[in-house]
Amino acid sequence: MLKTLIRFGAFAGVLSLATFARSQAMPTATGRGQLQVGAGYTMGKPDYGDEYIGGLAFFGDFDLTQHLGIEADVHLANLHTPYDQAEDTYEVGPRFFWRKNRFTPYGKFMIGRGEFVIQEKEDNIGRSSSGSFMYSFGGGLDINFSHHITVRAFDFEYQKWPNFEAHGLTPAMATVGVAYRFH
């Protein structure tokens, strides 16, 4: 009977030490297959004029591995357009990120389509709306505000529209927003 109690006590002691040894690896149980969808305000510096353009942005991220995911962005810079010329972009590409506590800095490379939109023909005589292949690279910082809410503190993109008219177009876009994270 004493041998049985000693064996049972030793087994219970070994099991209780597992919590002190931190034998559960949390990073392997989280971070994969995570989806977040959000919206925000975007502001851009176009190649023409001295003033900024602005509008709405929509984005979605899907994390494939611990540091690699896919991002899709839509920038509709057509609400604040001093020259009545808007730039809308539709892009998708890989996103590389690093989680550190609540903070997620990331970098990205995107390809897609850019639409140069003339809003008022009377103010832009001789100009017409057109579209172009485009690519961009950039990065930003997401902050986990709560279990499901992420604040996009900033997102910056340098875009290149190589096929736009004769010389191409190289706008820079910045976005702030908020996203809902699905688990």
Short mmCIF file of N, CA and C in Angstrom, two decimals:
data_model
loop_
_atom_site.label_atom_id
_atom_site.label_comp_id
_atom_site.label_asym_id
_atom_site.label_seq_id
_atom_site.Cartn_x
_atom_site.Cartn_y
_atom_site.Cartn_z
N MET A 1 0.82 -1.19 0.00
CA MET A 1 0.00 0.00 0.00
C MET A 1 0.87 1.26 0.00
N LEU A 2 1.95 1.27 0.78
CA LEU A 2 2.84 2.41 0.84
C LEU A 2 3.52 2.65 -0.50
N LYS A 3 3.90 1.55 -1.20
CA LYS A 3 4.51 1.68 -2.53
C LYS A 3 3.53 2.32 -3.50
N THR A 4 2.28 1.94 -3.45
CA THR A 4 1.27 2.50 -4.34
C THR A 4 1.10 3.99 -4.08
N LEU A 5 1.06 4.40 -2.82
CA LEU A 5 0.92 5.82 -2.49
C LEU A 5 2.14 6.62 -2.94
N ILE A 6 3.33 6.05 -2.81
CA ILE A 6 4.55 6.74 -3.25
C ILE A 6 4.54 6.91 -4.77
N ARG A 7 4.15 5.84 -5.49
CA ARG A 7 4.08 5.93 -6.95
C ARG A 7 3.04 6.95 -7.39
N PHE A 8 1.89 6.92 -6.76
CA PHE A 8 0.83 7.87 -7.09
C PHE A 8 1.28 9.31 -6.79
N GLY A 9 1.94 9.54 -5.68
CA GLY A 9 2.44 10.86 -5.31
C GLY A 9 3.53 11.34 -6.27
N ALA A 10 4.42 10.43 -6.67
CA ALA A 10 5.48 10.79 -7.62
C ALA A 10 4.88 11.15 -8.97
N PHE A 11 3.88 10.39 -9.43
CA PHE A 11 3.21 10.67 -10.70
C PHE A 11 2.50 12.02 -10.65
N ALA A 12 1.80 12.32 -9.56
CA ALA A 12 1.13 13.61 -9.40
C ALA A 12 2.14 14.75 -9.36
N GLY A 13 3.27 14.52 -8.72
CA GLY A 13 4.32 15.55 -8.67
C GLY A 13 4.89 15.86 -10.04
N VAL A 14 5.12 14.82 -10.85
CA VAL A 14 5.63 15.02 -12.21
C VAL A 14 4.61 15.81 -13.04
N LEU A 15 3.34 15.45 -12.91
CA LEU A 15 2.31 16.17 -13.67
C LEU A 15 2.21 17.64 -13.25
N SER A 16 2.36 17.92 -11.97
CA SER A 16 2.26 19.30 -11.50
C SER A 16 3.47 20.13 -11.93
N LEU A 17 4.61 19.50 -12.18
CA LEU A 17 5.79 20.24 -12.64
C LEU A 17 5.66 20.71 -14.08
N ALA A 18 4.77 20.12 -14.85
CA ALA A 18 4.60 20.50 -16.26
C ALA A 18 4.18 21.97 -16.39
N THR A 19 3.36 22.47 -15.46
CA THR A 19 2.96 23.88 -15.54
C THR A 19 4.12 24.80 -15.24
N PHE A 20 5.03 24.40 -14.34
CA PHE A 20 6.20 25.23 -14.05
C PHE A 20 7.21 25.20 -15.20
N ALA A 21 7.25 24.10 -15.93
CA ALA A 21 8.19 23.97 -17.04
C ALA A 21 7.68 24.67 -18.30
N ARG A 22 6.46 25.18 -18.26
CA ARG A 22 5.83 25.84 -19.41
C ARG A 22 5.89 24.95 -20.65
N SER A 23 5.35 23.78 -20.51
CA SER A 23 5.44 22.80 -21.59
C SER A 23 4.45 23.07 -22.72
N GLN A 24 3.50 23.95 -22.54
CA GLN A 24 2.60 24.31 -23.62
C GLN A 24 3.21 25.44 -24.44
N ALA A 25 3.38 25.25 -25.70
CA ALA A 25 3.95 26.28 -26.58
C ALA A 25 2.80 27.04 -27.22
N MET A 26 2.48 28.22 -26.71
CA MET A 26 1.37 29.01 -27.22
C MET A 26 1.53 29.46 -28.67
N PRO A 27 2.72 29.85 -29.14
CA PRO A 27 2.81 30.30 -30.53
C PRO A 27 2.41 29.24 -31.55
N THR A 28 2.51 27.97 -31.21
CA THR A 28 2.10 26.94 -32.15
C THR A 28 0.58 26.79 -32.18
N ALA A 29 -0.09 27.32 -31.17
CA ALA A 29 -1.53 27.17 -31.12
C ALA A 29 -2.26 28.41 -31.61
N THR A 30 -1.55 29.48 -31.90
CA THR A 30 -2.19 30.71 -32.35
C THR A 30 -1.48 31.27 -33.58
N GLY A 31 -2.16 32.17 -34.27
CA GLY A 31 -1.52 32.94 -35.32
C GLY A 31 -1.68 32.40 -36.73
N ARG A 32 -2.16 31.23 -36.92
CA ARG A 32 -2.31 30.69 -38.27
C ARG A 32 -3.78 30.69 -38.66
N GLY A 33 -4.03 31.02 -39.91
CA GLY A 33 -5.40 31.00 -40.39
C GLY A 33 -6.24 32.13 -39.86
N GLN A 34 -5.62 33.21 -39.43
CA GLN A 34 -6.35 34.33 -38.86
C GLN A 34 -6.75 35.31 -39.96
N LEU A 35 -7.97 35.82 -39.89
CA LEU A 35 -8.50 36.75 -40.88
C LEU A 35 -8.88 38.04 -40.18
N GLN A 36 -8.52 39.18 -40.79
CA GLN A 36 -9.01 40.46 -40.30
C GLN A 36 -9.47 41.28 -41.50
N VAL A 37 -10.57 42.01 -41.30
CA VAL A 37 -11.15 42.85 -42.35
C VAL A 37 -11.38 44.22 -41.75
N GLY A 38 -10.97 45.28 -42.49
CA GLY A 38 -11.10 46.60 -41.93
C GLY A 38 -11.31 47.69 -42.96
N ALA A 39 -11.47 48.90 -42.44
CA ALA A 39 -11.67 50.09 -43.27
C ALA A 39 -11.00 51.26 -42.59
N GLY A 40 -10.75 52.30 -43.37
CA GLY A 40 -10.12 53.48 -42.80
C GLY A 40 -10.12 54.64 -43.77
N TYR A 41 -9.34 55.64 -43.42
CA TYR A 41 -9.18 56.83 -44.25
C TYR A 41 -7.81 56.77 -44.91
N THR A 42 -7.76 57.08 -46.19
CA THR A 42 -6.49 57.08 -46.91
C THR A 42 -6.23 58.46 -47.48
N MET A 43 -4.97 58.83 -47.48
CA MET A 43 -4.57 60.12 -48.02
C MET A 43 -3.35 59.89 -48.90
N GLY A 44 -3.33 60.56 -50.05
CA GLY A 44 -2.24 60.31 -50.98
C GLY A 44 -1.61 61.58 -51.52
N LYS A 45 -0.36 61.44 -51.91
CA LYS A 45 0.37 62.51 -52.58
C LYS A 45 0.53 62.09 -54.03
N PRO A 46 -0.30 62.62 -54.93
CA PRO A 46 -0.19 62.25 -56.33
C PRO A 46 1.01 62.94 -56.99
N ASP A 47 1.28 62.57 -58.22
CA ASP A 47 2.38 63.16 -58.97
C ASP A 47 2.05 64.55 -59.51
N TYR A 48 0.82 64.93 -59.47
CA TYR A 48 0.40 66.20 -60.06
C TYR A 48 -0.06 67.15 -58.96
N GLY A 49 0.24 68.41 -59.10
CA GLY A 49 -0.22 69.41 -58.15
C GLY A 49 0.48 69.35 -56.81
N ASP A 50 0.16 70.32 -55.97
CA ASP A 50 0.77 70.43 -54.65
C ASP A 50 -0.11 69.93 -53.52
N GLU A 51 -1.33 69.52 -53.83
CA GLU A 51 -2.27 69.17 -52.78
C GLU A 51 -2.49 67.66 -52.71
N TYR A 52 -2.93 67.23 -51.53
CA TYR A 52 -3.17 65.82 -51.28
C TYR A 52 -4.58 65.44 -51.70
N ILE A 53 -4.76 64.15 -51.99
CA ILE A 53 -6.08 63.60 -52.25
C ILE A 53 -6.42 62.65 -51.12
N GLY A 54 -7.69 62.39 -50.91
CA GLY A 54 -8.07 61.52 -49.81
C GLY A 54 -9.37 60.79 -50.08
N GLY A 55 -9.61 59.75 -49.29
CA GLY A 55 -10.83 58.98 -49.45
C GLY A 55 -10.85 57.80 -48.50
N LEU A 56 -11.55 56.76 -48.89
CA LEU A 56 -11.73 55.58 -48.06
C LEU A 56 -10.80 54.45 -48.49
N ALA A 57 -10.46 53.61 -47.54
CA ALA A 57 -9.65 52.42 -47.82
C ALA A 57 -10.32 51.22 -47.16
N PHE A 58 -10.23 50.09 -47.82
CA PHE A 58 -10.73 48.83 -47.30
C PHE A 58 -9.60 47.82 -47.43
N PHE A 59 -9.43 46.97 -46.42
CA PHE A 59 -8.34 46.01 -46.44
C PHE A 59 -8.75 44.72 -45.76
N GLY A 60 -8.09 43.65 -46.18
CA GLY A 60 -8.28 42.35 -45.56
C GLY A 60 -6.96 41.61 -45.52
N ASP A 61 -6.67 40.96 -44.40
CA ASP A 61 -5.44 40.20 -44.22
C ASP A 61 -5.78 38.77 -43.81
N PHE A 62 -5.09 37.82 -44.40
CA PHE A 62 -5.23 36.43 -43.99
C PHE A 62 -3.84 35.88 -43.72
N ASP A 63 -3.59 35.45 -42.49
CA ASP A 63 -2.28 34.95 -42.08
C ASP A 63 -2.18 33.46 -42.41
N LEU A 64 -1.20 33.12 -43.24
CA LEU A 64 -1.00 31.74 -43.65
C LEU A 64 -0.08 30.99 -42.70
N THR A 65 0.99 31.64 -42.25
CA THR A 65 1.94 31.04 -41.32
C THR A 65 2.18 32.02 -40.19
N GLN A 66 3.18 31.75 -39.39
CA GLN A 66 3.46 32.60 -38.24
C GLN A 66 3.95 33.99 -38.65
N HIS A 67 4.56 34.13 -39.84
CA HIS A 67 5.08 35.43 -40.28
C HIS A 67 4.68 35.81 -41.70
N LEU A 68 3.87 35.03 -42.38
CA LEU A 68 3.53 35.29 -43.78
C LEU A 68 2.02 35.24 -43.97
N GLY A 69 1.51 36.22 -44.71
CA GLY A 69 0.09 36.27 -44.99
C GLY A 69 -0.17 36.90 -46.35
N ILE A 70 -1.45 37.08 -46.66
CA ILE A 70 -1.89 37.71 -47.90
C ILE A 70 -2.71 38.93 -47.51
N GLU A 71 -2.51 40.03 -48.22
CA GLU A 71 -3.29 41.24 -47.97
C GLU A 71 -3.94 41.69 -49.27
N ALA A 72 -5.15 42.18 -49.16
CA ALA A 72 -5.87 42.80 -50.28
C ALA A 72 -6.27 44.20 -49.84
N ASP A 73 -6.02 45.19 -50.69
CA ASP A 73 -6.32 46.59 -50.38
C ASP A 73 -7.13 47.22 -51.50
N VAL A 74 -8.03 48.10 -51.11
CA VAL A 74 -8.75 48.96 -52.05
C VAL A 74 -8.62 50.38 -51.51
N HIS A 75 -8.03 51.26 -52.31
CA HIS A 75 -7.94 52.68 -51.96
C HIS A 75 -8.86 53.45 -52.91
N LEU A 76 -9.82 54.15 -52.36
CA LEU A 76 -10.72 54.98 -53.16
C LEU A 76 -10.45 56.44 -52.79
N ALA A 77 -9.39 56.99 -53.35
CA ALA A 77 -8.99 58.36 -53.04
C ALA A 77 -9.77 59.31 -53.94
N ASN A 78 -11.08 59.40 -53.68
CA ASN A 78 -11.95 60.19 -54.53
C ASN A 78 -12.90 61.12 -53.76
N LEU A 79 -12.69 61.28 -52.45
CA LEU A 79 -13.55 62.17 -51.67
C LEU A 79 -12.98 63.59 -51.59
N HIS A 80 -11.69 63.69 -51.39
CA HIS A 80 -11.01 64.99 -51.33
C HIS A 80 -10.06 65.06 -52.53
N THR A 81 -10.48 65.75 -53.58
CA THR A 81 -9.68 65.83 -54.81
C THR A 81 -9.67 67.29 -55.29
N PRO A 82 -8.69 68.09 -54.89
CA PRO A 82 -8.66 69.50 -55.25
C PRO A 82 -8.68 69.77 -56.76
N TYR A 83 -8.12 68.87 -57.55
CA TYR A 83 -8.09 69.07 -59.01
C TYR A 83 -9.15 68.23 -59.72
N ASP A 84 -10.08 67.66 -58.96
CA ASP A 84 -11.12 66.79 -59.51
C ASP A 84 -10.54 65.61 -60.28
N GLN A 85 -9.40 65.10 -59.80
CA GLN A 85 -8.76 63.93 -60.37
C GLN A 85 -8.52 62.93 -59.24
N ALA A 86 -9.18 61.78 -59.31
CA ALA A 86 -9.10 60.78 -58.24
C ALA A 86 -8.22 59.61 -58.67
N GLU A 87 -7.69 58.88 -57.69
CA GLU A 87 -6.91 57.67 -57.94
C GLU A 87 -7.48 56.54 -57.08
N ASP A 88 -7.96 55.51 -57.74
CA ASP A 88 -8.49 54.33 -57.07
C ASP A 88 -7.58 53.15 -57.39
N THR A 89 -7.24 52.35 -56.38
CA THR A 89 -6.39 51.19 -56.60
C THR A 89 -7.01 49.94 -56.00
N TYR A 90 -6.74 48.81 -56.64
CA TYR A 90 -7.22 47.50 -56.23
C TYR A 90 -6.01 46.57 -56.28
N GLU A 91 -5.53 46.11 -55.10
CA GLU A 91 -4.25 45.40 -55.04
C GLU A 91 -4.33 44.16 -54.16
N VAL A 92 -3.42 43.24 -54.40
CA VAL A 92 -3.28 42.04 -53.57
C VAL A 92 -1.82 41.59 -53.61
N GLY A 93 -1.38 41.00 -52.50
CA GLY A 93 0.00 40.53 -52.47
C GLY A 93 0.40 39.98 -51.11
N PRO A 94 1.65 39.52 -51.01
CA PRO A 94 2.13 38.94 -49.75
C PRO A 94 2.41 40.00 -48.69
N ARG A 95 2.24 39.60 -47.46
CA ARG A 95 2.48 40.47 -46.31
C ARG A 95 3.36 39.70 -45.32
N PHE A 96 4.45 40.32 -44.91
CA PHE A 96 5.36 39.73 -43.93
C PHE A 96 5.21 40.49 -42.63
N PHE A 97 4.98 39.79 -41.52
CA PHE A 97 4.70 40.47 -40.26
C PHE A 97 5.41 39.80 -39.11
N TRP A 98 5.52 40.54 -38.01
CA TRP A 98 6.16 40.05 -36.79
C TRP A 98 5.29 40.51 -35.63
N ARG A 99 4.78 39.57 -34.85
CA ARG A 99 3.97 39.92 -33.68
C ARG A 99 4.87 40.07 -32.47
N LYS A 100 4.69 41.16 -31.76
CA LYS A 100 5.41 41.41 -30.51
C LYS A 100 4.40 42.00 -29.54
N ASN A 101 3.91 41.17 -28.64
CA ASN A 101 2.86 41.55 -27.70
C ASN A 101 1.64 42.04 -28.48
N ARG A 102 1.22 43.26 -28.28
CA ARG A 102 0.04 43.81 -28.97
C ARG A 102 0.37 44.40 -30.33
N PHE A 103 1.65 44.51 -30.67
CA PHE A 103 2.07 45.22 -31.87
C PHE A 103 2.43 44.24 -32.99
N THR A 104 2.02 44.60 -34.21
CA THR A 104 2.33 43.81 -35.38
C THR A 104 2.86 44.72 -36.49
N PRO A 105 4.18 44.93 -36.54
CA PRO A 105 4.74 45.65 -37.69
C PRO A 105 4.78 44.71 -38.90
N TYR A 106 4.62 45.28 -40.10
CA TYR A 106 4.59 44.45 -41.29
C TYR A 106 5.14 45.19 -42.50
N GLY A 107 5.52 44.42 -43.49
CA GLY A 107 5.93 44.91 -44.79
C GLY A 107 5.13 44.17 -45.84
N LYS A 108 4.96 44.78 -47.02
CA LYS A 108 4.14 44.13 -48.05
C LYS A 108 4.59 44.54 -49.44
N PHE A 109 4.27 43.69 -50.41
CA PHE A 109 4.48 43.97 -51.82
C PHE A 109 3.20 43.59 -52.53
N MET A 110 2.63 44.52 -53.29
CA MET A 110 1.31 44.30 -53.87
C MET A 110 1.34 44.56 -55.38
N ILE A 111 0.46 43.88 -56.10
CA ILE A 111 0.24 44.17 -57.51
C ILE A 111 -1.25 44.35 -57.71
N GLY A 112 -1.62 45.08 -58.76
CA GLY A 112 -3.04 45.27 -59.01
C GLY A 112 -3.30 46.23 -60.15
N ARG A 113 -4.41 46.95 -60.01
CA ARG A 113 -4.86 47.89 -61.04
C ARG A 113 -5.12 49.24 -60.40
N GLY A 114 -4.65 50.27 -61.08
CA GLY A 114 -4.91 51.63 -60.67
C GLY A 114 -5.82 52.32 -61.66
N GLU A 115 -6.78 53.06 -61.15
CA GLU A 115 -7.72 53.79 -61.99
C GLU A 115 -7.55 55.28 -61.74
N PHE A 116 -7.20 56.02 -62.77
CA PHE A 116 -7.11 57.47 -62.71
C PHE A 116 -8.44 57.99 -63.21
N VAL A 117 -9.19 58.68 -62.34
CA VAL A 117 -10.57 59.06 -62.64
C VAL A 117 -10.70 60.58 -62.70
N ILE A 118 -11.20 61.06 -63.82
CA ILE A 118 -11.53 62.49 -63.97
C ILE A 118 -12.95 62.66 -63.47
N GLN A 119 -13.13 63.44 -62.41
CA GLN A 119 -14.45 63.61 -61.82
C GLN A 119 -15.25 64.72 -62.50
N GLU A 120 -14.61 65.80 -62.85
CA GLU A 120 -15.27 66.93 -63.52
C GLU A 120 -14.57 67.19 -64.84
N LYS A 121 -15.22 66.86 -65.93
CA LYS A 121 -14.62 67.02 -67.26
C LYS A 121 -14.36 68.50 -67.58
N GLU A 122 -15.21 69.40 -67.07
CA GLU A 122 -15.06 70.82 -67.35
C GLU A 122 -13.77 71.39 -66.75
N ASP A 123 -13.34 70.85 -65.61
CA ASP A 123 -12.13 71.33 -64.96
C ASP A 123 -10.85 70.67 -65.51
N ASN A 124 -11.00 69.63 -66.32
CA ASN A 124 -9.85 68.88 -66.83
C ASN A 124 -9.97 68.68 -68.33
N ILE A 125 -9.97 69.77 -69.06
CA ILE A 125 -10.12 69.71 -70.51
C ILE A 125 -8.89 69.01 -71.11
N GLY A 126 -9.13 68.07 -71.98
CA GLY A 126 -8.06 67.33 -72.62
C GLY A 126 -7.59 66.12 -71.85
N ARG A 127 -8.12 65.87 -70.68
CA ARG A 127 -7.73 64.71 -69.87
C ARG A 127 -8.87 63.71 -69.86
N SER A 128 -8.54 62.45 -69.74
CA SER A 128 -9.58 61.43 -69.68
C SER A 128 -9.21 60.39 -68.62
N SER A 129 -10.21 59.71 -68.14
CA SER A 129 -10.00 58.63 -67.16
C SER A 129 -9.31 57.46 -67.85
N SER A 130 -8.44 56.78 -67.10
CA SER A 130 -7.77 55.60 -67.66
C SER A 130 -7.28 54.71 -66.54
N GLY A 131 -6.96 53.48 -66.89
CA GLY A 131 -6.48 52.52 -65.90
C GLY A 131 -5.12 51.98 -66.29
N SER A 132 -4.43 51.39 -65.32
CA SER A 132 -3.09 50.90 -65.56
C SER A 132 -2.75 49.78 -64.58
N PHE A 133 -1.88 48.88 -65.02
CA PHE A 133 -1.27 47.93 -64.10
C PHE A 133 -0.45 48.73 -63.09
N MET A 134 -0.40 48.29 -61.86
CA MET A 134 0.40 48.99 -60.86
C MET A 134 0.95 48.00 -59.85
N TYR A 135 2.02 48.40 -59.18
CA TYR A 135 2.56 47.63 -58.07
C TYR A 135 2.96 48.60 -56.97
N SER A 136 3.10 48.08 -55.78
CA SER A 136 3.46 48.93 -54.65
C SER A 136 4.24 48.13 -53.62
N PHE A 137 4.98 48.83 -52.81
CA PHE A 137 5.60 48.22 -51.65
C PHE A 137 5.46 49.20 -50.49
N GLY A 138 5.42 48.65 -49.30
CA GLY A 138 5.22 49.50 -48.14
C GLY A 138 5.19 48.69 -46.87
N GLY A 139 4.58 49.28 -45.86
CA GLY A 139 4.50 48.62 -44.57
C GLY A 139 3.68 49.44 -43.60
N GLY A 140 3.61 48.95 -42.38
CA GLY A 140 2.81 49.66 -41.39
C GLY A 140 2.87 48.99 -40.03
N LEU A 141 1.93 49.40 -39.19
CA LEU A 141 1.85 48.88 -37.83
C LEU A 141 0.40 48.69 -37.44
N ASP A 142 0.06 47.47 -37.03
CA ASP A 142 -1.26 47.15 -36.45
C ASP A 142 -1.09 46.99 -34.96
N ILE A 143 -2.07 47.48 -34.20
CA ILE A 143 -2.06 47.36 -32.74
C ILE A 143 -3.33 46.64 -32.31
N ASN A 144 -3.19 45.52 -31.60
CA ASN A 144 -4.35 44.79 -31.10
C ASN A 144 -4.95 45.57 -29.93
N PHE A 145 -6.11 46.12 -30.17
CA PHE A 145 -6.79 46.92 -29.16
C PHE A 145 -7.56 46.03 -28.19
N SER A 146 -8.18 44.99 -28.71
CA SER A 146 -8.88 44.01 -27.88
C SER A 146 -8.79 42.66 -28.59
N HIS A 147 -9.53 41.69 -28.09
CA HIS A 147 -9.46 40.34 -28.65
C HIS A 147 -9.82 40.32 -30.14
N HIS A 148 -10.78 41.15 -30.55
CA HIS A 148 -11.24 41.14 -31.94
C HIS A 148 -10.98 42.45 -32.69
N ILE A 149 -10.58 43.50 -32.03
CA ILE A 149 -10.40 44.80 -32.68
C ILE A 149 -8.91 45.13 -32.83
N THR A 150 -8.53 45.48 -34.05
CA THR A 150 -7.17 45.89 -34.37
C THR A 150 -7.20 47.31 -34.91
N VAL A 151 -6.31 48.15 -34.42
CA VAL A 151 -6.18 49.51 -34.93
C VAL A 151 -5.01 49.53 -35.90
N ARG A 152 -5.26 49.98 -37.10
CA ARG A 152 -4.17 50.16 -38.07
C ARG A 152 -3.61 51.55 -37.83
N ALA A 153 -2.54 51.61 -37.04
CA ALA A 153 -1.95 52.90 -36.64
C ALA A 153 -1.46 53.67 -37.85
N PHE A 154 -0.80 52.98 -38.77
CA PHE A 154 -0.43 53.59 -40.04
C PHE A 154 -0.10 52.50 -41.05
N ASP A 155 -0.33 52.82 -42.29
CA ASP A 155 0.03 51.96 -43.41
C ASP A 155 0.52 52.90 -44.50
N PHE A 156 1.71 52.65 -45.02
CA PHE A 156 2.27 53.50 -46.05
C PHE A 156 2.60 52.67 -47.28
N GLU A 157 2.27 53.19 -48.46
CA GLU A 157 2.57 52.51 -49.71
C GLU A 157 3.20 53.50 -50.69
N TYR A 158 4.23 53.05 -51.34
CA TYR A 158 4.79 53.77 -52.47
C TYR A 158 4.36 53.00 -53.71
N GLN A 159 3.56 53.63 -54.58
CA GLN A 159 2.99 52.96 -55.73
C GLN A 159 3.72 53.37 -57.01
N LYS A 160 3.72 52.45 -57.95
CA LYS A 160 4.28 52.71 -59.27
C LYS A 160 3.30 52.21 -60.31
N TRP A 161 2.85 53.13 -61.17
CA TRP A 161 1.97 52.79 -62.28
C TRP A 161 2.80 52.92 -63.56
N PRO A 162 3.55 51.92 -63.96
CA PRO A 162 4.51 52.09 -65.06
C PRO A 162 3.87 52.31 -66.43
N ASN A 163 2.68 51.81 -66.65
CA ASN A 163 2.04 51.91 -67.97
C ASN A 163 1.10 53.10 -68.09
N PHE A 164 1.08 53.98 -67.10
CA PHE A 164 0.14 55.09 -67.14
C PHE A 164 0.69 56.19 -68.04
N GLU A 165 -0.04 56.48 -69.09
CA GLU A 165 0.32 57.50 -70.08
C GLU A 165 1.78 57.35 -70.48
N ALA A 166 2.49 58.42 -70.67
CA ALA A 166 3.86 58.35 -71.21
C ALA A 166 4.92 58.10 -70.14
N HIS A 167 4.78 58.69 -68.97
CA HIS A 167 5.85 58.66 -67.98
C HIS A 167 5.54 57.84 -66.74
N GLY A 168 4.36 57.28 -66.64
CA GLY A 168 3.99 56.54 -65.45
C GLY A 168 3.51 57.48 -64.34
N LEU A 169 3.12 56.89 -63.27
CA LEU A 169 2.59 57.64 -62.13
C LEU A 169 3.16 57.00 -60.87
N THR A 170 3.58 57.81 -59.90
CA THR A 170 4.18 57.27 -58.66
C THR A 170 3.59 57.96 -57.42
N PRO A 171 2.34 57.66 -57.10
CA PRO A 171 1.77 58.25 -55.89
C PRO A 171 2.25 57.53 -54.62
N ALA A 172 2.14 58.22 -53.51
CA ALA A 172 2.41 57.65 -52.19
C ALA A 172 1.12 57.74 -51.40
N MET A 173 0.74 56.65 -50.74
CA MET A 173 -0.54 56.60 -50.01
C MET A 173 -0.29 56.24 -48.55
N ALA A 174 -1.03 56.87 -47.65
CA ALA A 174 -0.98 56.56 -46.21
C ALA A 174 -2.40 56.30 -45.74
N THR A 175 -2.55 55.30 -44.87
CA THR A 175 -3.88 54.90 -44.40
C THR A 175 -3.86 54.69 -42.89
N VAL A 176 -4.94 55.08 -42.23
CA VAL A 176 -5.20 54.73 -40.84
C VAL A 176 -6.59 54.11 -40.79
N GLY A 177 -6.80 53.15 -39.87
CA GLY A 177 -8.11 52.51 -39.85
C GLY A 177 -8.28 51.58 -38.67
N VAL A 178 -9.33 50.79 -38.75
CA VAL A 178 -9.67 49.83 -37.71
C VAL A 178 -10.17 48.56 -38.38
N ALA A 179 -9.89 47.41 -37.76
CA ALA A 179 -10.28 46.13 -38.36
C ALA A 179 -10.90 45.22 -37.31
N TYR A 180 -11.71 44.29 -37.80
CA TYR A 180 -12.26 43.24 -36.95
C TYR A 180 -11.50 41.96 -37.25
N ARG A 181 -11.02 41.30 -36.21
CA ARG A 181 -10.20 40.09 -36.35
C ARG A 181 -11.06 38.87 -35.99
N PHE A 182 -11.15 37.94 -36.92
CA PHE A 182 -11.89 36.68 -36.70
C PHE A 182 -10.92 35.63 -36.16
N HIS A 183 -11.36 34.85 -35.19
CA HIS A 183 -10.51 33.78 -34.63
C HIS A 183 -11.12 32.44 -34.90
#
